PDB file of C-alpha atoms in Angstrom:
ATOM      1  CA  MET A   4      43.015 -11.637 -33.882  1.00  0.00           C
ATOM      2  CA  LYS A   5      41.263 -14.197 -36.085  1.00  0.00           C
ATOM      3  CA  LYS A   6      37.897 -12.593 -35.324  1.00  0.00           C
ATOM      4  CA  ILE A   7      39.164  -9.166 -36.352  1.00  0.00           C
ATOM      5  CA  LEU A   8      40.551 -10.560 -39.611  1.00  0.00           C
ATOM      6  CA  LEU A   9      37.274 -12.348 -40.401  1.00  0.00           C
ATOM      7  CA  PHE A  10      35.311  -9.194 -39.611  1.00  0.00           C
ATOM      8  CA  CYS A  11      37.509  -7.135 -41.964  1.00  0.00           C
ATOM      9  CA  LEU A  12      37.093  -9.699 -44.750  1.00  0.00           C
ATOM     10  CA  PHE A  13      33.321  -9.689 -44.252  1.00  0.00           C
ATOM     11  CA  CYS A  14      33.171  -5.885 -44.281  1.00  0.00           C
ATOM     12  CA  SER A  15      35.183  -5.529 -47.464  1.00  0.00           C
ATOM     13  CA  GLY A  16      33.020  -8.130 -49.212  1.00  0.00           C
ATOM     14  CA  ALA A  17      29.801  -6.507 -48.051  1.00  0.00           C
ATOM     15  CA  MET A  18      30.840  -3.129 -49.423  1.00  0.00           C
ATOM     16  CA  ALA A  19      32.141  -4.305 -52.807  1.00  0.00           C
ATOM     17  CA  GLN A  20      30.277  -3.549 -56.009  1.00  0.00           C
ATOM     18  CA  ASN A  21      28.485  -6.496 -57.586  1.00  0.00           C
ATOM     19  CA  LYS A  22      30.355  -7.787 -60.667  1.00  0.00           C
ATOM     20  CA  ASN A  23      27.236  -7.622 -62.870  1.00  0.00           C
ATOM     21  CA  PHE A  24      27.135  -3.826 -62.569  1.00  0.00           C
ATOM     22  CA  SER A  25      29.432  -1.577 -64.568  1.00  0.00           C
ATOM     23  CA  VAL A  26      29.672   2.037 -65.697  1.00  0.00           C
ATOM     24  CA  GLU A  27      29.451   2.851 -69.411  1.00  0.00           C
ATOM     25  CA  ASN A  28      29.342   6.481 -70.582  1.00  0.00           C
ATOM     26  CA  ASN A  29      28.552   7.630 -67.022  1.00  0.00           C
ATOM     27  CA  LEU A  30      25.526   5.306 -66.875  1.00  0.00           C
ATOM     28  CA  ILE A  31      25.290   2.396 -64.456  1.00  0.00           C
ATOM     29  CA  THR A  32      24.352  -0.787 -66.320  1.00  0.00           C
ATOM     30  CA  TRP A  33      23.677  -4.355 -65.250  1.00  0.00           C
ATOM     31  CA  LYS A  34      24.574  -7.277 -67.532  1.00  0.00           C
ATOM     32  CA  LEU A  35      24.267 -11.012 -67.098  1.00  0.00           C
ATOM     33  CA  VAL A  36      24.699 -13.891 -69.550  1.00  0.00           C
ATOM     34  CA  TYR A  37      22.273 -16.795 -69.129  1.00  0.00           C
ATOM     35  CA  ASN A  38      23.284 -20.181 -70.533  1.00  0.00           C
ATOM     36  CA  THR A  39      20.013 -21.789 -71.539  1.00  0.00           C
ATOM     37  CA  SER A  40      18.327 -23.156 -74.606  1.00  0.00           C
ATOM     38  CA  VAL A  41      14.840 -21.881 -73.675  1.00  0.00           C
ATOM     39  CA  SER A  42      13.189 -19.449 -76.105  1.00  0.00           C
ATOM     40  CA  ILE A  43      13.543 -15.781 -75.197  1.00  0.00           C
ATOM     41  CA  SER A  44       9.935 -15.220 -76.230  1.00  0.00           C
ATOM     42  CA  ASP A  45       9.034 -16.869 -72.901  1.00  0.00           C
ATOM     43  CA  LEU A  46      10.258 -13.699 -71.174  1.00  0.00           C
ATOM     44  CA  LYS A  47       7.188 -11.961 -72.591  1.00  0.00           C
ATOM     45  CA  ASN A  48       5.128 -13.906 -70.036  1.00  0.00           C
ATOM     46  CA  ASN A  49       6.808 -12.023 -67.185  1.00  0.00           C
ATOM     47  CA  PRO A  50       4.325  -9.374 -65.950  1.00  0.00           C
ATOM     48  CA  ARG A  51       7.159  -7.019 -64.855  1.00  0.00           C
ATOM     49  CA  LEU A  52       8.594  -6.800 -68.391  1.00  0.00           C
ATOM     50  CA  GLU A  53       7.012  -4.595 -71.042  1.00  0.00           C
ATOM     51  CA  PHE A  54       8.463  -5.337 -74.479  1.00  0.00           C
ATOM     52  CA  LYS A  55       8.632  -2.525 -77.063  1.00  0.00           C
ATOM     53  CA  THR A  56      10.348  -4.697 -79.689  1.00  0.00           C
ATOM     54  CA  ASP A  57      11.377  -8.365 -79.721  1.00  0.00           C
ATOM     55  CA  SER A  58      14.561  -7.549 -77.811  1.00  0.00           C
ATOM     56  CA  THR A  59      14.036  -4.236 -75.974  1.00  0.00           C
ATOM     57  CA  GLY A  60      11.618  -2.825 -73.454  1.00  0.00           C
ATOM     58  CA  SER A  61      11.262  -1.637 -69.892  1.00  0.00           C
ATOM     59  CA  ILE A  62      10.831  -3.063 -66.429  1.00  0.00           C
ATOM     60  CA  LYS A  63       7.507  -1.862 -65.048  1.00  0.00           C
ATOM     61  CA  LYS A  64       7.495   0.194 -61.877  1.00  0.00           C
ATOM     62  CA  GLY A  65       7.518  -2.005 -58.809  1.00  0.00           C
ATOM     63  CA  SER A  66       9.541  -3.275 -55.909  1.00  0.00           C
ATOM     64  CA  GLU A  67      10.348  -6.768 -54.737  1.00  0.00           C
ATOM     65  CA  ASN A  68      11.311  -5.836 -51.168  1.00  0.00           C
ATOM     66  CA  LEU A  69      10.127  -2.521 -49.782  1.00  0.00           C
ATOM     67  CA  ASN A  70      12.363  -2.817 -46.727  1.00  0.00           C
ATOM     68  CA  LYS A  71      15.563  -2.672 -48.766  1.00  0.00           C
ATOM     69  CA  LEU A  72      14.679  -1.316 -52.190  1.00  0.00           C
ATOM     70  CA  ASN A  73      12.353   1.474 -53.264  1.00  0.00           C
ATOM     71  CA  GLU A  74      10.218   1.110 -56.353  1.00  0.00           C
ATOM     72  CA  TYR A  75      12.216   1.322 -59.573  1.00  0.00           C
ATOM     73  CA  THR A  76      11.928   1.157 -63.337  1.00  0.00           C
ATOM     74  CA  ALA A  77      14.565   0.507 -65.988  1.00  0.00           C
ATOM     75  CA  ASP A  78      15.062  -0.148 -69.682  1.00  0.00           C
ATOM     76  CA  PHE A  79      16.480  -3.424 -70.958  1.00  0.00           C
ATOM     77  CA  LYS A  80      17.929  -5.069 -74.042  1.00  0.00           C
ATOM     78  CA  ILE A  81      18.162  -8.812 -74.748  1.00  0.00           C
ATOM     79  CA  GLU A  82      20.822 -10.221 -77.085  1.00  0.00           C
ATOM     80  CA  SER A  83      20.899 -13.906 -77.985  1.00  0.00           C
ATOM     81  CA  LYS A  84      23.323 -16.426 -79.409  1.00  0.00           C
ATOM     82  CA  ALA A  85      23.093 -20.186 -79.782  1.00  0.00           C
ATOM     83  CA  GLY A  86      22.230 -21.638 -76.364  1.00  0.00           C
ATOM     84  CA  LYS A  87      22.534 -18.394 -74.383  1.00  0.00           C
ATOM     85  CA  TYR A  88      21.286 -14.827 -74.048  1.00  0.00           C
ATOM     86  CA  ARG A  89      22.492 -11.637 -72.374  1.00  0.00           C
ATOM     87  CA  ALA A  90      20.230  -9.238 -70.503  1.00  0.00           C
ATOM     88  CA  THR A  91      21.396  -5.631 -70.204  1.00  0.00           C
ATOM     89  CA  VAL A  92      19.569  -3.225 -67.887  1.00  0.00           C
ATOM     90  CA  TYR A  93      20.183   0.520 -68.057  1.00  0.00           C
ATOM     91  CA  ASN A  94      18.427   3.821 -67.306  1.00  0.00           C
ATOM     92  CA  ILE A  95      17.573   2.548 -63.818  1.00  0.00           C
ATOM     93  CA  ARG A  96      15.340   5.031 -61.996  1.00  0.00           C
ATOM     94  CA  LEU A  97      14.513   4.842 -58.288  1.00  0.00           C
ATOM     95  CA  TYR A  98      11.268   6.284 -56.915  1.00  0.00           C
ATOM     96  CA  ASP A  99      11.550   7.841 -53.486  1.00  0.00           C
ATOM     97  CA  PRO A 100       8.160   8.462 -51.897  1.00  0.00           C
ATOM     98  CA  LYS A 101       8.314  11.500 -49.652  1.00  0.00           C
ATOM     99  CA  ALA A 102       6.062  11.727 -46.612  1.00  0.00           C
ATOM    100  CA  VAL A 103       5.196  15.102 -45.135  1.00  0.00           C
ATOM    101  CA  VAL A 104       3.825  15.480 -41.632  1.00  0.00           C
ATOM    102  CA  SER A 105       1.824  18.631 -40.988  1.00  0.00           C
ATOM    103  CA  SER A 106      -0.523  19.314 -38.090  1.00  0.00           C
ATOM    104  CA  GLY A 107      -0.575  15.659 -37.070  1.00  0.00           C
ATOM    105  CA  GLU A 108      -1.486  14.436 -40.541  1.00  0.00           C
ATOM    106  CA  THR A 109       0.861  12.370 -42.710  1.00  0.00           C
ATOM    107  CA  LYS A 110       0.611  13.095 -46.408  1.00  0.00           C
ATOM    108  CA  VAL A 111       2.551  11.363 -49.131  1.00  0.00           C
ATOM    109  CA  ILE A 112       3.565  13.826 -51.805  1.00  0.00           C
ATOM    110  CA  TYR A 113       4.418  12.964 -55.379  1.00  0.00           C
ATOM    111  CA  PRO A 114       7.268  10.411 -55.467  1.00  0.00           C
ATOM    112  CA  ILE A 115      10.625  11.720 -56.639  1.00  0.00           C
ATOM    113  CA  ASP A 116      12.062   9.986 -59.721  1.00  0.00           C
ATOM    114  CA  ASN A 117      15.863   9.783 -59.498  1.00  0.00           C
ATOM    115  CA  PRO A 118      18.299   8.136 -61.886  1.00  0.00           C
ATOM    116  CA  ILE A 119      20.452   5.629 -59.993  1.00  0.00           C
ATOM    117  CA  GLU A 120      23.538   7.576 -61.040  1.00  0.00           C
ATOM    118  CA  LYS A 121      22.479  10.585 -58.956  1.00  0.00           C
ATOM    119  CA  GLU A 122      23.146   8.750 -55.680  1.00  0.00           C
ATOM    120  CA  TRP A 123      25.467   5.945 -56.691  1.00  0.00           C
ATOM    121  CA  LEU A 124      27.919   7.321 -59.273  1.00  0.00           C
ATOM    122  CA  LYS A 125      31.070   9.002 -58.003  1.00  0.00           C
ATOM    123  CA  ARG A 126      32.591  11.986 -59.780  1.00  0.00           C
ATOM    124  CA  ASN A 127      35.440   9.796 -61.055  1.00  0.00           C
ATOM    125  CA  GLY A 128      32.941   7.578 -62.932  1.00  0.00           C
ATOM    126  CA  THR A 129      32.906   4.584 -60.571  1.00  0.00           C
ATOM    127  CA  VAL A 130      30.028   3.140 -58.554  1.00  0.00           C
ATOM    128  CA  ARG A 131      29.894   4.134 -54.904  1.00  0.00           C
ATOM    129  CA  GLU A 132      30.616   1.007 -52.860  1.00  0.00           C
ATOM    130  CA  ALA A 133      28.199   1.425 -49.956  1.00  0.00           C
ATOM    131  CA  LEU A 134      26.402   4.043 -47.922  1.00  0.00           C
ATOM    132  CA  LEU A 135      26.077   2.979 -44.293  1.00  0.00           C
ATOM    133  CA  TRP A 136      26.120  -0.741 -45.181  1.00  0.00           C
ATOM    134  CA  TYR A 137      23.529  -0.211 -47.928  1.00  0.00           C
ATOM    135  CA  ASN A 138      24.961  -1.511 -51.202  1.00  0.00           C
ATOM    136  CA  ILE A 139      22.475  -0.940 -54.029  1.00  0.00           C
ATOM    137  CA  THR A 140      24.283  -3.257 -56.461  1.00  0.00           C
ATOM    138  CA  GLU A 141      24.168  -6.222 -54.075  1.00  0.00           C
ATOM    139  CA  ILE A 142      20.519  -5.530 -53.247  1.00  0.00           C
ATOM    140  CA  MET A 143      19.344  -5.130 -56.866  1.00  0.00           C
ATOM    141  CA  ASN A 144      21.346  -8.007 -58.381  1.00  0.00           C
ATOM    142  CA  PRO A 145      19.176 -10.936 -57.169  1.00  0.00           C
ATOM    143  CA  PHE A 146      15.979  -9.172 -58.243  1.00  0.00           C
ATOM    144  CA  LEU A 147      17.291  -8.388 -61.736  1.00  0.00           C
ATOM    145  CA  THR A 148      18.696 -11.914 -62.061  1.00  0.00           C
ATOM    146  CA  GLU A 149      15.292 -13.374 -61.189  1.00  0.00           C
ATOM    147  CA  ILE A 150      13.336 -11.096 -63.548  1.00  0.00           C
ATOM    148  CA  PHE A 151      15.360 -12.256 -66.584  1.00  0.00           C
ATOM    149  CA  THR A 152      15.653 -15.930 -65.623  1.00  0.00           C
ATOM    150  CA  LEU A 153      13.700 -18.107 -68.054  1.00  0.00           C
ATOM    151  CA  LYS A 154      11.893 -20.967 -66.459  1.00  0.00           C
ATOM    152  CA  LYS A 155      11.040 -24.082 -68.405  1.00  0.00           C
ATOM    153  CA  ARG A 156       7.334 -24.710 -68.486  1.00  0.00           C
ATOM    154  CA  VAL A 157       6.167 -27.924 -66.941  1.00  0.00           C
ATOM    155  CA  LYS A 158       3.451 -29.578 -68.987  1.00  0.00           C
ATOM    156  CA  GLU A 159       0.575 -30.466 -66.783  1.00  0.00           C
ATOM    157  CA  ASP A 160      -2.092 -32.887 -67.871  1.00  0.00           C
ATOM    158  CA  TRP A 161      -4.969 -32.681 -65.471  1.00  0.00           C
TER     159      TRP A 161
END
């Protein structure tokens, strides 16, 4: 009985939406507040981020883990206050490469560009929890958290 209860608790946790994702105006957004006193201008050193202004830009197309997450792009906005900043990611687009097999030859056709809402937004305006144990919010959260994490530079004197 204890094993069944633990399994049910694990399953419900694995299928839950990550708390950093929300739906605003039928768009799935990711927000996280970072408590740090490092300058936001240091984010400009991240090769995945392309700044259009001092506080907005886009995440360049790429993927951190091809086994779980297709390539994606997104737009972002950074807001700052004393000692902290908030990263907001929206307009997330997933790229689905399609492979076609014809006469023994595998050809990759043009990748399909899909907004995340197409697959993951329910008609009632909430995020789909999981599709066959695949929870996009739990998979994307650590990657987005890492992209916007400022790291203090260590001064090296060599």
